[in-house]
GROMACS .gro file of C-alpha atoms in nm:
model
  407
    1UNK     CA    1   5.721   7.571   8.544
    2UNK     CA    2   5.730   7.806   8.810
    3UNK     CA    3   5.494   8.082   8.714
    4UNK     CA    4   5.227   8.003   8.525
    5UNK     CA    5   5.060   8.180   8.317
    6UNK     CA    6   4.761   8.185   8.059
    7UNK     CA    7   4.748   8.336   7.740
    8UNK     CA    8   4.420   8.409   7.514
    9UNK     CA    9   4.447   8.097   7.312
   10UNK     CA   10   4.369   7.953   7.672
   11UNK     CA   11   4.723   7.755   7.667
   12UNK     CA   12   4.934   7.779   7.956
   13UNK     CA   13   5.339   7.844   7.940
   14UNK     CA   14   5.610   7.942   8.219
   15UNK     CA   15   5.611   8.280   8.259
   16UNK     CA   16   5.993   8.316   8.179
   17UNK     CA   17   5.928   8.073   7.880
   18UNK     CA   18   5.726   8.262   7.708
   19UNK     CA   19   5.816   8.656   7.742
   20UNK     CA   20   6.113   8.508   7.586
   21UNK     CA   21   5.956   8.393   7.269
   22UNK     CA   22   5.747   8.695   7.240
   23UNK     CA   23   6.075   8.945   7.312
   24UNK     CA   24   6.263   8.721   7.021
   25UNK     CA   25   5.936   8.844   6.789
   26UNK     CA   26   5.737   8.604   6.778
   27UNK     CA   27   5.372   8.686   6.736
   28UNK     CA   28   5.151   8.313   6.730
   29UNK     CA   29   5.077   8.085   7.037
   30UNK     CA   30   5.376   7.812   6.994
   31UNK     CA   31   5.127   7.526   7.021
   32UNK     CA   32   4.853   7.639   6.822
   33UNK     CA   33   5.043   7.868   6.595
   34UNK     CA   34   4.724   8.121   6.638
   35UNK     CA   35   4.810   8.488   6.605
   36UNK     CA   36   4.804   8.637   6.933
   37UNK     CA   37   4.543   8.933   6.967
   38UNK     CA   38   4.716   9.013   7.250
   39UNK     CA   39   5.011   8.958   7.459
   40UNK     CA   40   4.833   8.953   7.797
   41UNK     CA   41   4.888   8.705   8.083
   42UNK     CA   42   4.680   8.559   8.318
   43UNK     CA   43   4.853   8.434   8.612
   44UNK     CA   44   4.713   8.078   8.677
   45UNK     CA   45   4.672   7.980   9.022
   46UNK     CA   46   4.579   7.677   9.008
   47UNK     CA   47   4.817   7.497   8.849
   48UNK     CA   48   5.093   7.748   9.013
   49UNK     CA   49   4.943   7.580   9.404
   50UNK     CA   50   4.958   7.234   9.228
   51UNK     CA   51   5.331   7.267   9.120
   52UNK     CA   52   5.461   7.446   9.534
   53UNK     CA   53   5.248   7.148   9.658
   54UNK     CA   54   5.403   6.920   9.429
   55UNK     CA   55   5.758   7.075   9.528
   56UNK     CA   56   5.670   7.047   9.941
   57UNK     CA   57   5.604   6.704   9.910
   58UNK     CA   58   5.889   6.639   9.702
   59UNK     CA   59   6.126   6.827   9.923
   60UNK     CA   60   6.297   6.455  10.068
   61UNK     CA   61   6.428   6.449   9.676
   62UNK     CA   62   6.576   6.777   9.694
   63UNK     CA   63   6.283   6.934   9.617
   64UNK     CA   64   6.204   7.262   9.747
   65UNK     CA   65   5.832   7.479   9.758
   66UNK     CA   66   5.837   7.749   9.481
   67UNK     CA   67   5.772   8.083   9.633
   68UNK     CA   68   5.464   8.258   9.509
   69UNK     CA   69   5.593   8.498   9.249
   70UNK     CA   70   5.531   8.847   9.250
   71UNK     CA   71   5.319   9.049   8.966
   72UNK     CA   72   5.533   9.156   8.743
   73UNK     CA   73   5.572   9.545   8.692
   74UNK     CA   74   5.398   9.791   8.461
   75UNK     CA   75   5.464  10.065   8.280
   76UNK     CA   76   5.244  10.264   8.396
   77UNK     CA   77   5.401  10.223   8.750
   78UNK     CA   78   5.716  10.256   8.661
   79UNK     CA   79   5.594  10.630   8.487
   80UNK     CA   80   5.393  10.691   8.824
   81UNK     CA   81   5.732  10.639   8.957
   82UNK     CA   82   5.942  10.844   8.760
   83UNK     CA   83   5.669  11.156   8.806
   84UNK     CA   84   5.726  11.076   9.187
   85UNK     CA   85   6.096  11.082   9.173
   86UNK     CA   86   6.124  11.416   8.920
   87UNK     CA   87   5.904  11.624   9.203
   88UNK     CA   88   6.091  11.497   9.488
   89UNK     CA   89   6.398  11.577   9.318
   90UNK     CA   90   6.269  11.923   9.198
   91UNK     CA   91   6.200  11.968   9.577
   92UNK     CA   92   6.527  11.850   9.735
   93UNK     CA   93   6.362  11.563   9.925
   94UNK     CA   94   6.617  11.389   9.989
   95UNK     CA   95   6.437  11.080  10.208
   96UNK     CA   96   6.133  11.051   9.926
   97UNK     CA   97   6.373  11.012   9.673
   98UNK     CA   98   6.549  10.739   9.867
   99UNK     CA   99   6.310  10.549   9.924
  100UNK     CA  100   6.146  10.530   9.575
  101UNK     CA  101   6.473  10.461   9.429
  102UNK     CA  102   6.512  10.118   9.644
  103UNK     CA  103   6.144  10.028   9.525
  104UNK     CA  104   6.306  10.072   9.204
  105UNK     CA  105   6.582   9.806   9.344
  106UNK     CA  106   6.353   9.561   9.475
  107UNK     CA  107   6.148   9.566   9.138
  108UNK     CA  108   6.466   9.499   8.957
  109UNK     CA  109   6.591   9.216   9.200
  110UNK     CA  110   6.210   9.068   9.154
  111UNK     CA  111   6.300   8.950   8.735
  112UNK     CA  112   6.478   9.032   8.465
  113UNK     CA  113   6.153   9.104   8.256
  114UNK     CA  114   6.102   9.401   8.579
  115UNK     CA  115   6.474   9.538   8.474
  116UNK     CA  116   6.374   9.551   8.131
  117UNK     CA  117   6.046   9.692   8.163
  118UNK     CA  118   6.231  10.000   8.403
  119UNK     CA  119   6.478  10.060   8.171
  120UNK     CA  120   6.235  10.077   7.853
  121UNK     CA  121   6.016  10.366   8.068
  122UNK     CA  122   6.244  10.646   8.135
  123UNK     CA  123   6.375  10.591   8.449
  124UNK     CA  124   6.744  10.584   8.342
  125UNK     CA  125   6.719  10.948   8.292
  126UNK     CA  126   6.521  11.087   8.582
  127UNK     CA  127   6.787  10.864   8.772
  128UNK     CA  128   7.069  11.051   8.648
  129UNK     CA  129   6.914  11.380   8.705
  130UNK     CA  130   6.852  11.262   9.075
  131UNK     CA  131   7.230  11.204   9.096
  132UNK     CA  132   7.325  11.482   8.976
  133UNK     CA  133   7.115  11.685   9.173
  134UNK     CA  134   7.252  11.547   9.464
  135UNK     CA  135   7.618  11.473   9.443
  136UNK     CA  136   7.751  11.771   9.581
  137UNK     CA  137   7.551  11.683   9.873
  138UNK     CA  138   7.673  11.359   9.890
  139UNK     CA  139   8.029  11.419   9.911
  140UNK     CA  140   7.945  11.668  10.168
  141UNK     CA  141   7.792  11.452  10.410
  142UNK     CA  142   7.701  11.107  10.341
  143UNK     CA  143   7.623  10.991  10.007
  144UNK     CA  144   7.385  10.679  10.113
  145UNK     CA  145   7.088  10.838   9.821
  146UNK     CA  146   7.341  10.870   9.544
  147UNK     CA  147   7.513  10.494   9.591
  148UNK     CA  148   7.158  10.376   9.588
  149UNK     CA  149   7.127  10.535   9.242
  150UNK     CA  150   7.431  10.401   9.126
  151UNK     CA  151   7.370  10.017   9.220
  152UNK     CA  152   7.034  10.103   8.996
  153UNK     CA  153   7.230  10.249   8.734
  154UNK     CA  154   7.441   9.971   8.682
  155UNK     CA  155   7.227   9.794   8.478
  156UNK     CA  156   7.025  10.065   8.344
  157UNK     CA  157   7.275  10.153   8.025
  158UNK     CA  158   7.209  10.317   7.747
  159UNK     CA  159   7.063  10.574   7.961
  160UNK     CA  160   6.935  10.820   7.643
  161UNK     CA  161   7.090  11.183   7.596
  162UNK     CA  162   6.949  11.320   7.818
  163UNK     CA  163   7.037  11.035   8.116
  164UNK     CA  164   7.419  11.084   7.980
  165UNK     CA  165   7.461  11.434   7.992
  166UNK     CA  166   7.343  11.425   8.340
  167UNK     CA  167   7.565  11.156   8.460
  168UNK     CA  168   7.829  11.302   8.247
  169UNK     CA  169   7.810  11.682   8.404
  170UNK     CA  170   8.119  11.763   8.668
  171UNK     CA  171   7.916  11.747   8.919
  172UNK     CA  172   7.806  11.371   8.863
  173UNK     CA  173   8.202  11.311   8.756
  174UNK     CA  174   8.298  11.432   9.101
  175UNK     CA  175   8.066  11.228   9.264
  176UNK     CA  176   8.136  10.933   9.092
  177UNK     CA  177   8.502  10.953   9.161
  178UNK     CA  178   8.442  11.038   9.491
  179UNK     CA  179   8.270  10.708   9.517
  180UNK     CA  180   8.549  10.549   9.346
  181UNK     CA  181   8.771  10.690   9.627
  182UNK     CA  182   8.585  10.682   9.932
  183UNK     CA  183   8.295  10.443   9.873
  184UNK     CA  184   8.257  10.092  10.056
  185UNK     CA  185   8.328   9.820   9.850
  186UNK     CA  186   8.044   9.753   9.655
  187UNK     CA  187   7.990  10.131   9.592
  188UNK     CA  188   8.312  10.114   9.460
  189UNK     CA  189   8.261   9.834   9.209
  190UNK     CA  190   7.907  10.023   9.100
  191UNK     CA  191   8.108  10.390   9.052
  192UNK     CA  192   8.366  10.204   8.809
  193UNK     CA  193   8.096  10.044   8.618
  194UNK     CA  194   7.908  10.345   8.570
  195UNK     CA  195   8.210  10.541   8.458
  196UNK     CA  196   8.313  10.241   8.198
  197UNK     CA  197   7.949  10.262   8.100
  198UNK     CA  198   7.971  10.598   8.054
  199UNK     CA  199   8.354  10.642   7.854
  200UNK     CA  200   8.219  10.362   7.632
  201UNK     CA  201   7.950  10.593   7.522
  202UNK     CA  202   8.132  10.960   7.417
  203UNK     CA  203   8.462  11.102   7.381
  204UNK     CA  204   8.345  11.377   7.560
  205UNK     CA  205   8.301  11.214   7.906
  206UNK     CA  206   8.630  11.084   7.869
  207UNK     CA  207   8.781  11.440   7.834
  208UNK     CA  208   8.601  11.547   8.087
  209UNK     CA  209   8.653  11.244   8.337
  210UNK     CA  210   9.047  11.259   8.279
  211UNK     CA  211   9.028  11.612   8.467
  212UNK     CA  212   8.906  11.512   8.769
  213UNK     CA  213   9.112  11.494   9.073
  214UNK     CA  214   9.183  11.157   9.140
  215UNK     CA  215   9.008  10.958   8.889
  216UNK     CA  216   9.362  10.769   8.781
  217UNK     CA  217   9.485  10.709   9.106
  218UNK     CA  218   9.154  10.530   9.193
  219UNK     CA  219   9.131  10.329   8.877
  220UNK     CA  220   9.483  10.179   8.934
  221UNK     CA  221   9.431  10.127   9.292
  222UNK     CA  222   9.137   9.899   9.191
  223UNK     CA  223   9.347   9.701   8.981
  224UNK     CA  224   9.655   9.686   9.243
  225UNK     CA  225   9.434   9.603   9.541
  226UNK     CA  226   9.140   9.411   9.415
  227UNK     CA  227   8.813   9.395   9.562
  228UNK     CA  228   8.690   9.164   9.289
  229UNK     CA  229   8.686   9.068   8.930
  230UNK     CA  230   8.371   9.262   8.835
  231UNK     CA  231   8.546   9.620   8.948
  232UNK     CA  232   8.905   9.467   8.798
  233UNK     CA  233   8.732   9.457   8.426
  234UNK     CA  234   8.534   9.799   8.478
  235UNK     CA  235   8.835   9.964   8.594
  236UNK     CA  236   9.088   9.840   8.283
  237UNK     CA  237   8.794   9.907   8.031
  238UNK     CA  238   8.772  10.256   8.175
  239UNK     CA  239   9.189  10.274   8.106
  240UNK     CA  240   9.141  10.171   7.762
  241UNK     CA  241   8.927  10.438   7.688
  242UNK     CA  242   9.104  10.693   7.869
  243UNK     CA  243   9.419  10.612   7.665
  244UNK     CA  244   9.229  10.502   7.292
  245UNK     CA  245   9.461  10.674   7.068
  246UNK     CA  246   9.114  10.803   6.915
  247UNK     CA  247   9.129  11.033   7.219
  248UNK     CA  248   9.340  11.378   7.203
  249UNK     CA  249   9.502  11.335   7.552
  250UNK     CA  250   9.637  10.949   7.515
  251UNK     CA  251   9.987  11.125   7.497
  252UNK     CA  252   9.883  11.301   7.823
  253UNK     CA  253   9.718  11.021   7.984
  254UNK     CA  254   9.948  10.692   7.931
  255UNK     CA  255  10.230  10.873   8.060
  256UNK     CA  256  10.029  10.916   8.372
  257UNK     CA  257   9.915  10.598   8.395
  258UNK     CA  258  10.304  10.436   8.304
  259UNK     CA  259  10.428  10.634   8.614
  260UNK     CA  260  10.169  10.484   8.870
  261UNK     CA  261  10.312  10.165   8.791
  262UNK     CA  262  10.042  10.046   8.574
  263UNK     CA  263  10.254   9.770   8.282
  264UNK     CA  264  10.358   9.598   8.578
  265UNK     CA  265  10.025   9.548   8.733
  266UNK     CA  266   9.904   9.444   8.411
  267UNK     CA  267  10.183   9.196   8.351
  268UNK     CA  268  10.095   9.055   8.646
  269UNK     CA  269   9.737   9.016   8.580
  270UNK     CA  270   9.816   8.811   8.210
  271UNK     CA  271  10.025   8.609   8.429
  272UNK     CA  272   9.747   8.394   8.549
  273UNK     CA  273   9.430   8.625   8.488
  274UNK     CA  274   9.107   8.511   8.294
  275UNK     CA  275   8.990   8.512   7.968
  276UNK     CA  276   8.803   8.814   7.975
  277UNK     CA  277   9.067   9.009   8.208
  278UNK     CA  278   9.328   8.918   7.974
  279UNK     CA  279   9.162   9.005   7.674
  280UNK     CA  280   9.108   9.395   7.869
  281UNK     CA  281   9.475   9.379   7.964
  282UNK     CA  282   9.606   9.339   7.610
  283UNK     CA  283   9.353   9.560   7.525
  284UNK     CA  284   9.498   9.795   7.789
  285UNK     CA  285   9.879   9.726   7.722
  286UNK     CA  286   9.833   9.790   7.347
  287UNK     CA  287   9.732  10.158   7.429
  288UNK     CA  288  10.038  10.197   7.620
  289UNK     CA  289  10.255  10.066   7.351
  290UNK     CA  290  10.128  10.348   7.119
  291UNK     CA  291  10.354  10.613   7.328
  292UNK     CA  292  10.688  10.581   7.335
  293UNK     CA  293  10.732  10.641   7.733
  294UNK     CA  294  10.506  10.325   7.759
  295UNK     CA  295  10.766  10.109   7.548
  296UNK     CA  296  11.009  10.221   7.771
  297UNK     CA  297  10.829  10.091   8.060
  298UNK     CA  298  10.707   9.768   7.846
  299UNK     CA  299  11.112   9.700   7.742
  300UNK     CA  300  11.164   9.685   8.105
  301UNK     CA  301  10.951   9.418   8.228
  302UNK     CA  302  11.159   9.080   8.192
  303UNK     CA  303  10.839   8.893   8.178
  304UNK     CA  304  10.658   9.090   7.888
  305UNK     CA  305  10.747   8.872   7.611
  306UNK     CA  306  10.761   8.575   7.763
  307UNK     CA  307  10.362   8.652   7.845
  308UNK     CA  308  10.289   8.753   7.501
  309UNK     CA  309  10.436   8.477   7.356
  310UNK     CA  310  10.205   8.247   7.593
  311UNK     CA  311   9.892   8.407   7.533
  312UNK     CA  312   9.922   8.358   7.139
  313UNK     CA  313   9.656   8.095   7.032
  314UNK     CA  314   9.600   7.977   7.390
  315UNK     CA  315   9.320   8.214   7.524
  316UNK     CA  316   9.098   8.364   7.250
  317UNK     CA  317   9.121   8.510   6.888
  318UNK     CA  318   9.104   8.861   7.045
  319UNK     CA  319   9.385   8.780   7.308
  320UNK     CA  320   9.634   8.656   7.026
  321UNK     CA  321   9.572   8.965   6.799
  322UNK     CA  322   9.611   9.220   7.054
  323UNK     CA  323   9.943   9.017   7.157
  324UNK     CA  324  10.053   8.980   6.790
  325UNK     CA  325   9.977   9.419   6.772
  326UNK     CA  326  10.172   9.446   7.090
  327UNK     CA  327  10.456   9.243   6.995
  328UNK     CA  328  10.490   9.426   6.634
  329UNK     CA  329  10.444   9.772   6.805
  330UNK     CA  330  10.781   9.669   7.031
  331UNK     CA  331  10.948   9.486   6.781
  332UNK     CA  332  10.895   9.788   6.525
  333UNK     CA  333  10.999  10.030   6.756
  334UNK     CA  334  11.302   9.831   6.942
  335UNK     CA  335  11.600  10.077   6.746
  336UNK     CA  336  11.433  10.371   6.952
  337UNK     CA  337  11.632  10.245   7.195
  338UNK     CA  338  11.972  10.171   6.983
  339UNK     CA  339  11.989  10.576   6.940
  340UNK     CA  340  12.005  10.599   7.326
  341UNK     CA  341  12.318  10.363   7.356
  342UNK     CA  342  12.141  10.038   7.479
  343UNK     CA  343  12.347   9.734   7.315
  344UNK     CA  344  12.035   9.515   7.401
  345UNK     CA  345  11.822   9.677   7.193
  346UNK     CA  346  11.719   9.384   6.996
  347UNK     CA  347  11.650   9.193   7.322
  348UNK     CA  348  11.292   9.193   7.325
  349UNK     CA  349  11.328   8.967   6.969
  350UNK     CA  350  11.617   8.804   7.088
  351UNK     CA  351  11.420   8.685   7.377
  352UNK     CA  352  11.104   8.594   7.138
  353UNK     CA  353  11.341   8.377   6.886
  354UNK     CA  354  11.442   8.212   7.215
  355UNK     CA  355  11.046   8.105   7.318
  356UNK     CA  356  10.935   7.982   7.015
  357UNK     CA  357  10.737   8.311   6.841
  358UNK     CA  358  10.829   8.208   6.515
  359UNK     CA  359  10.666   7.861   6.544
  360UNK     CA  360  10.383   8.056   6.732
  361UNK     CA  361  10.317   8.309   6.437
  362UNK     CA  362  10.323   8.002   6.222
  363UNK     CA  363  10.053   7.842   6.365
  364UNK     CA  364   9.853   8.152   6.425
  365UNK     CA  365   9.906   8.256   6.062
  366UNK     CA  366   9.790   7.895   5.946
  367UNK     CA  367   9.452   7.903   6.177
  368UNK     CA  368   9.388   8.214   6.020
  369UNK     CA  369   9.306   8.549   6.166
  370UNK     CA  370   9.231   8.935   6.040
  371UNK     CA  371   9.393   9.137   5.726
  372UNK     CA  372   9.566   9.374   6.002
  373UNK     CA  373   9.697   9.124   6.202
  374UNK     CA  374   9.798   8.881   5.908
  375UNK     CA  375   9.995   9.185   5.780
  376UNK     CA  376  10.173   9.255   6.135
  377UNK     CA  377  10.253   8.874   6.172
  378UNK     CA  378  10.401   8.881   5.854
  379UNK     CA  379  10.624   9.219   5.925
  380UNK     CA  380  10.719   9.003   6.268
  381UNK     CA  381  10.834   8.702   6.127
  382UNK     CA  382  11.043   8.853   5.838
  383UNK     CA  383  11.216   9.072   6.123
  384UNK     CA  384  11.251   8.757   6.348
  385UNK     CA  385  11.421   8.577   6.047
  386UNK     CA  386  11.667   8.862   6.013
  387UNK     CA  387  11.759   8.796   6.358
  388UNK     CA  388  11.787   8.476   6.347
  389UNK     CA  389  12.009   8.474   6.099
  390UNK     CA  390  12.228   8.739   6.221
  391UNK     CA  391  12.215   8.540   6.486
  392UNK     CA  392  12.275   8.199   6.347
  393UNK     CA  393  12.222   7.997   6.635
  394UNK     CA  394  11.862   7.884   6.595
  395UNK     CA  395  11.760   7.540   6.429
  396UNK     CA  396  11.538   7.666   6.112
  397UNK     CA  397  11.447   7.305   6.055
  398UNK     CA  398  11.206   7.348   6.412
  399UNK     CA  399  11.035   7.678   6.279
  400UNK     CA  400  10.882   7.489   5.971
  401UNK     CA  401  10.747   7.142   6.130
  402UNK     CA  402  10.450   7.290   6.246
  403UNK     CA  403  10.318   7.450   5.927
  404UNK     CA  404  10.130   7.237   5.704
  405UNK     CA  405  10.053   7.441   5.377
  406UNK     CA  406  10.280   7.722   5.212
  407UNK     CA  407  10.248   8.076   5.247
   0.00000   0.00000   0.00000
């Protein structure tokens, strides 16, 4: 334990302990299984002194004093606060609205149950209407109010209608790519994950985001010059849903994004990247594979199916059916480039005969995996086999050893 406290059945828990098991719905005390009349807690002193003591006198174990925790937040104060910000934003006050926003903060940083208890009262959208009413000024001359929003609003999704339309106006758009341009680091890494936040939740901030002077130029930049893995993900999640063939201007936008030099900057990153990054890569990569100037670029690379062929099975379920849908998009689509006079165009499957896919597919198709992508890796392997016998220079015998039931 490290915050006490007492509920009415007179039985003490750990604070932490047991706003879980009331937030996962349940309603009884878990020792005597009464129904709680109410959810209030007493914070018990006593016992809270007992356990720093115990933990000072400990401290040659590697023990160390718990600091006295801080009362959780209210509602009520976090509506007080709200009121407060709303009239200082209504009257331009700049400084007030600064500094309630970093009480805000420091609630936040205090506990998670704080964070959830601001979110659940409205803040989210009297936060966004702060920003908004402010950006302009903040890309005028400093923007120190408006990156203290954001570093709030990072954890503050969904923000509610009314919280996204704000956030998603042009004005708040221009801020945030301003941010995403001329920000410090960490202001950087917030502006990204508010604009991923943001795409994720309407088609309509994505049209109106992809406008915006600059916005593509600073994703990519994130992703060529790193400032860290947090603002890597943000910024390739925002890509994916600038160029989700669900949106009208993917034909606009992954040309854009092939001629800043984005495949091989992705390539690079499945080279040795993460789980999670590579999953938002393929993600990414499988996008760009929709449009035909994005095979171009992909046919290019000499590493691309040498990297798909790696990532199949060996990072995640998601990561081997994006790179069995990327594969099957270039394999599909490899005679595009036969009409244009290239005598390689069945390179890319050459090259995939060469590293194994075939016994890769194999395997895949025997650990099982989705309708869609059983279907592609089916299409794949009865185009590989046509190669390969066109080809006939490839032992059949080592396709088959590492398939253990027919299909």
């Amino acid at each position: 334990m490290k915050d006490p406290v007492t509920l009415s059945t007179g039985i003490t828990y750990d604070r932490e302990s047991i706003d879980k098991w009331i937030e996962d719905g349940n309603l009884t005390c878990p020792v005597t299984n009464q129904v709680l009349p109410s959810f209030d807690q007493i914070p018990n002193h006593s016992l809270r002194k007992m356990i720093q003591d115990w933990g000072f006198e400990n401290r040659s174990y590697g023990f160390e004093r718990i600091p006295t925790p801080r009362v959780p937040v209210t509602p009520y104060e976090v509506s007080e606060i709200c009121k407060r910000v709303k009239a200082a934003t209504q009257r331009g006050e700049k400084r007030k609205c600064q500094e309630l926003v970093r009480k805000i903060k420091n609630w936040g940083k205090e506990s998670e149950r704080n964070k959830r208890c601001v979110e659940e009262n409205g803040a989210g959208c009297v936060l966004s209407a702060c920003f908004e009413s402010f950006a302009s000024a903040a890309m005028e001359k400093d923007g120190d109010l408006t990156g203290e929003i954001l570093s709030v609003l990072v954890w503050m999704f969904p923000l509610g209608e009314e919280g996204q339309s704000r956030l998603g106006s042009i004005k708040s758009l221009n801020c945030l790519v301003w941010f995403l341009k001329s920000g410090d680091l960490s202001a950087r890494q917030n502006a990204a994950l508010v604009l991923k936040n943001l795409l994720a939740l309407d088609q309509r901030h994505v049209n109106a985001s992809v406008e915006i002077e600059g916005v593509v130029e600073s994703l990519v930049k994130l992703i060529k010059e790193p400032i860290c893995p947090t603002a890597t993900k943000a910024s390739l999640m925002a890509i994916f849903y600038m160029t989700s063939s669900s949106s009208d201007l993917n034909e606009k936008m992954i040309p854009t994004f092939v001629e800043m030099g984005l495949v091989s900057l992705i390539i690079e990153i499945l080279v040795d990247g993460d789980k999670s990054i590579c999953e938002k890569a393929l993600g990414v990569l499988s996008h760009i594979c929709d449009c035909k100037e994005g095979r171009e670029k992909v046919y290019e690379n000499a590493l691309i199916v040498t990297v798909l062929i790696t990532k199949i099975v060996s990072v995640s379920n998601l990561a081997s059916e994006l790179s069995v849908s990327i594969l099957w998009k270039l394999f599909k689509n490899h005679k595009e480039r036969s009409g244009d006079g290239d005598d390689d165009a069945g390179g890319v499957v050459v090259e995939a005969l060469q590293m194994g896919a075939i016994q890769k597919l194999l395997v895949l198709l025997q650990v099982g995996c989705g309708h869609s992508t059983k279907e592609k890796l089916k299409e794949l392997l009865k185009l590989l086999n046509q190669f390969r016998v066109k080809l006939g220079c490839f032992d059949s015998s080592e396709d088959l050893k590492y398939l253990k039931k027919p299909y």
